[in-house]
Short mmCIF file of N, CA and C in Angstrom, two decimals:
data_model
loop_
_atom_site.label_atom_id
_atom_site.label_comp_id
_atom_site.label_asym_id
_atom_site.label_seq_id
_atom_site.Cartn_x
_atom_site.Cartn_y
_atom_site.Cartn_z
N MET A 92 -69.69 -44.10 -86.34
CA MET A 92 -69.23 -43.73 -85.02
C MET A 92 -70.43 -44.33 -84.23
N LEU A 93 -70.05 -44.84 -82.95
CA LEU A 93 -71.04 -45.28 -82.02
C LEU A 93 -70.99 -44.40 -80.95
N SER A 94 -72.41 -44.11 -80.32
CA SER A 94 -72.50 -43.24 -79.22
C SER A 94 -72.56 -43.81 -78.04
N ALA A 95 -72.67 -45.34 -77.96
CA ALA A 95 -72.64 -46.07 -76.87
C ALA A 95 -71.28 -46.14 -76.23
N ARG A 96 -71.35 -45.92 -74.81
CA ARG A 96 -70.02 -45.72 -74.07
C ARG A 96 -69.69 -47.18 -73.45
N ASN A 97 -70.67 -48.09 -73.14
CA ASN A 97 -70.41 -49.37 -72.59
C ASN A 97 -69.97 -50.39 -73.52
N ARG A 98 -68.81 -50.62 -73.73
CA ARG A 98 -68.15 -51.43 -74.62
C ARG A 98 -67.44 -52.58 -73.95
N LEU A 99 -67.63 -53.84 -74.10
CA LEU A 99 -67.08 -55.02 -73.37
C LEU A 99 -66.42 -55.58 -74.43
N THR A 100 -65.05 -55.75 -74.21
CA THR A 100 -64.09 -56.59 -75.34
C THR A 100 -63.77 -57.98 -74.68
N GLY A 101 -64.03 -58.98 -75.26
CA GLY A 101 -63.49 -60.25 -74.75
C GLY A 101 -63.30 -61.31 -75.89
N GLU A 102 -63.30 -62.64 -75.54
CA GLU A 102 -63.01 -63.66 -76.33
C GLU A 102 -64.51 -64.51 -76.59
N VAL A 103 -64.84 -64.79 -77.82
CA VAL A 103 -65.94 -65.61 -77.98
C VAL A 103 -65.62 -67.01 -77.52
N VAL A 104 -66.58 -67.54 -76.61
CA VAL A 104 -66.28 -68.84 -75.97
C VAL A 104 -67.48 -69.80 -76.57
N GLU A 105 -68.58 -69.24 -77.22
CA GLU A 105 -69.55 -70.29 -77.65
C GLU A 105 -70.35 -69.45 -78.62
N VAL A 106 -70.73 -70.27 -79.62
CA VAL A 106 -71.53 -69.72 -80.70
C VAL A 106 -72.56 -70.61 -80.86
N GLN A 107 -73.90 -70.43 -80.78
CA GLN A 107 -75.04 -71.38 -81.09
C GLN A 107 -76.03 -70.74 -82.03
N THR A 108 -75.98 -71.43 -83.23
CA THR A 108 -76.71 -70.72 -84.57
C THR A 108 -78.06 -71.60 -84.48
N GLY A 109 -79.09 -70.85 -84.51
CA GLY A 109 -80.45 -71.21 -84.98
C GLY A 109 -80.89 -71.07 -86.25
N ASP A 110 -82.09 -71.25 -86.50
CA ASP A 110 -82.75 -70.91 -87.78
C ASP A 110 -82.78 -69.50 -88.24
N VAL A 111 -83.08 -68.74 -87.16
CA VAL A 111 -83.11 -67.07 -87.36
C VAL A 111 -81.99 -66.46 -86.63
N THR A 112 -81.65 -66.76 -85.33
CA THR A 112 -80.86 -65.93 -84.48
C THR A 112 -79.63 -66.87 -84.26
N THR A 113 -78.49 -66.21 -83.72
CA THR A 113 -77.47 -66.78 -83.18
C THR A 113 -77.06 -66.17 -81.61
N GLU A 114 -76.82 -67.06 -80.80
CA GLU A 114 -76.37 -66.60 -79.46
C GLU A 114 -75.02 -66.69 -79.50
N VAL A 115 -74.36 -65.57 -79.13
CA VAL A 115 -73.01 -65.48 -78.97
C VAL A 115 -72.43 -65.16 -77.44
N THR A 116 -71.59 -66.01 -76.91
CA THR A 116 -71.18 -65.88 -75.70
C THR A 116 -69.92 -65.46 -75.57
N ILE A 117 -69.44 -64.37 -74.78
CA ILE A 117 -68.17 -63.53 -74.69
C ILE A 117 -67.73 -63.63 -73.50
N ASP A 118 -66.51 -64.25 -73.22
CA ASP A 118 -65.73 -63.99 -72.03
C ASP A 118 -65.12 -62.63 -71.81
N VAL A 119 -65.53 -61.89 -70.78
CA VAL A 119 -64.98 -60.56 -70.45
C VAL A 119 -64.43 -60.59 -69.09
N ASN A 120 -63.20 -60.68 -68.99
CA ASN A 120 -62.38 -60.76 -67.64
C ASN A 120 -63.17 -61.71 -66.75
N ASP A 121 -63.32 -62.91 -67.22
CA ASP A 121 -63.82 -64.18 -66.50
C ASP A 121 -65.18 -64.05 -66.01
N GLU A 122 -66.04 -63.06 -66.97
CA GLU A 122 -67.31 -62.97 -66.70
C GLU A 122 -67.98 -63.16 -68.12
N THR A 123 -69.14 -63.75 -68.13
CA THR A 123 -69.78 -63.70 -69.61
C THR A 123 -70.74 -62.81 -69.87
N VAL A 124 -70.86 -62.55 -71.04
CA VAL A 124 -71.97 -61.75 -71.84
C VAL A 124 -72.48 -62.54 -72.80
N THR A 125 -73.71 -62.53 -73.02
CA THR A 125 -74.47 -63.43 -74.14
C THR A 125 -75.32 -62.35 -74.77
N ALA A 126 -75.08 -62.50 -76.11
CA ALA A 126 -75.85 -61.60 -77.11
C ALA A 126 -76.66 -62.47 -77.87
N VAL A 127 -77.70 -62.12 -78.36
CA VAL A 127 -78.74 -62.84 -79.29
C VAL A 127 -78.89 -61.84 -80.51
N ILE A 128 -78.10 -62.27 -81.47
CA ILE A 128 -78.33 -61.30 -82.85
C ILE A 128 -78.95 -62.14 -83.93
N THR A 129 -79.09 -61.40 -85.03
CA THR A 129 -79.62 -62.18 -86.35
C THR A 129 -78.54 -63.28 -86.63
N ARG A 130 -78.88 -64.37 -87.25
CA ARG A 130 -78.18 -65.20 -87.97
C ARG A 130 -77.24 -64.46 -89.06
N GLU A 131 -77.93 -63.80 -89.71
CA GLU A 131 -77.33 -62.91 -90.95
C GLU A 131 -76.21 -62.11 -90.49
N SER A 132 -76.49 -61.41 -89.41
CA SER A 132 -75.44 -60.54 -88.73
C SER A 132 -74.13 -61.42 -88.40
N ALA A 133 -74.43 -62.38 -87.72
CA ALA A 133 -73.49 -63.38 -87.18
C ALA A 133 -72.45 -63.83 -88.46
N GLU A 134 -73.13 -64.28 -89.51
CA GLU A 134 -72.41 -64.51 -90.64
C GLU A 134 -71.65 -63.59 -91.45
N ASP A 135 -72.29 -62.35 -91.53
CA ASP A 135 -71.59 -61.27 -92.05
C ASP A 135 -70.36 -60.87 -91.27
N LEU A 136 -70.41 -60.98 -89.91
CA LEU A 136 -69.21 -60.66 -88.95
C LEU A 136 -68.36 -61.83 -88.96
N GLU A 137 -68.67 -62.99 -89.52
CA GLU A 137 -67.83 -64.27 -89.51
C GLU A 137 -67.48 -64.62 -88.10
N ILE A 138 -68.37 -64.61 -87.09
CA ILE A 138 -68.15 -64.86 -85.75
C ILE A 138 -67.82 -66.27 -85.45
N GLU A 139 -66.91 -66.36 -84.77
CA GLU A 139 -66.44 -68.02 -84.47
C GLU A 139 -65.60 -67.98 -83.07
N GLU A 140 -65.87 -68.98 -82.36
CA GLU A 140 -65.05 -69.26 -81.24
C GLU A 140 -63.60 -68.88 -81.18
N GLY A 141 -63.04 -68.13 -80.27
CA GLY A 141 -61.80 -67.75 -80.18
C GLY A 141 -61.44 -66.43 -80.55
N MET A 142 -62.27 -65.81 -81.31
CA MET A 142 -62.08 -64.48 -81.73
C MET A 142 -62.36 -63.45 -80.89
N GLU A 143 -61.75 -62.22 -80.96
CA GLU A 143 -61.79 -61.16 -80.02
C GLU A 143 -63.09 -60.44 -80.68
N LEU A 144 -64.00 -59.92 -79.76
CA LEU A 144 -65.18 -59.25 -80.15
C LEU A 144 -65.50 -58.29 -79.09
N THR A 145 -66.10 -57.16 -79.41
CA THR A 145 -66.63 -56.18 -78.45
C THR A 145 -68.15 -56.06 -78.51
N ALA A 146 -68.82 -56.39 -77.17
CA ALA A 146 -70.14 -56.27 -77.08
C ALA A 146 -70.43 -54.69 -76.75
N VAL A 147 -71.39 -54.30 -77.57
CA VAL A 147 -71.63 -52.71 -77.23
C VAL A 147 -73.22 -52.81 -76.72
N VAL A 148 -73.10 -52.07 -75.31
CA VAL A 148 -74.53 -52.09 -74.69
C VAL A 148 -74.99 -50.73 -74.67
N LYS A 149 -76.26 -50.60 -75.39
CA LYS A 149 -76.87 -49.29 -75.35
C LYS A 149 -78.17 -49.57 -75.01
N ALA A 150 -78.58 -49.04 -73.89
CA ALA A 150 -80.15 -49.29 -73.52
C ALA A 150 -80.44 -48.04 -72.64
N THR A 151 -81.67 -47.67 -72.61
CA THR A 151 -82.31 -46.79 -71.57
C THR A 151 -82.82 -47.40 -70.35
N ASP A 152 -83.01 -48.66 -70.24
CA ASP A 152 -83.41 -49.43 -68.95
C ASP A 152 -82.44 -50.52 -68.75
N VAL A 153 -81.88 -50.54 -67.40
CA VAL A 153 -81.09 -51.55 -67.01
C VAL A 153 -81.85 -52.28 -65.86
N MET A 154 -81.97 -53.76 -65.94
CA MET A 154 -82.70 -54.31 -64.81
C MET A 154 -81.53 -54.99 -63.91
N VAL A 155 -81.50 -55.06 -62.64
CA VAL A 155 -80.68 -55.57 -61.68
C VAL A 155 -81.41 -56.40 -60.77
N ARG A 156 -80.64 -57.33 -60.11
CA ARG A 156 -81.27 -58.26 -58.97
C ARG A 156 -80.09 -58.57 -58.17
N SER A 157 -80.68 -59.03 -57.08
CA SER A 157 -79.66 -59.41 -55.64
C SER A 157 -79.86 -60.81 -55.70
N ASP A 158 -78.71 -61.43 -55.54
CA ASP A 158 -78.53 -62.90 -55.58
C ASP A 158 -78.62 -63.21 -54.11
#
């Protein structure tokens, strides 16, 4: 069970795999969320473009900026 309430579900639009980490970009209602996870986790989850995925955000600090 996850205690995080901030869950963003969308479609994986890009997966960039490196030696140690994988960058996963998710389209959530025409906005993108990018997560960097371990390569091993990406392989275990069998992440690929086009699949539906949920990004779970759990943080004690959130930074914002004005454009």
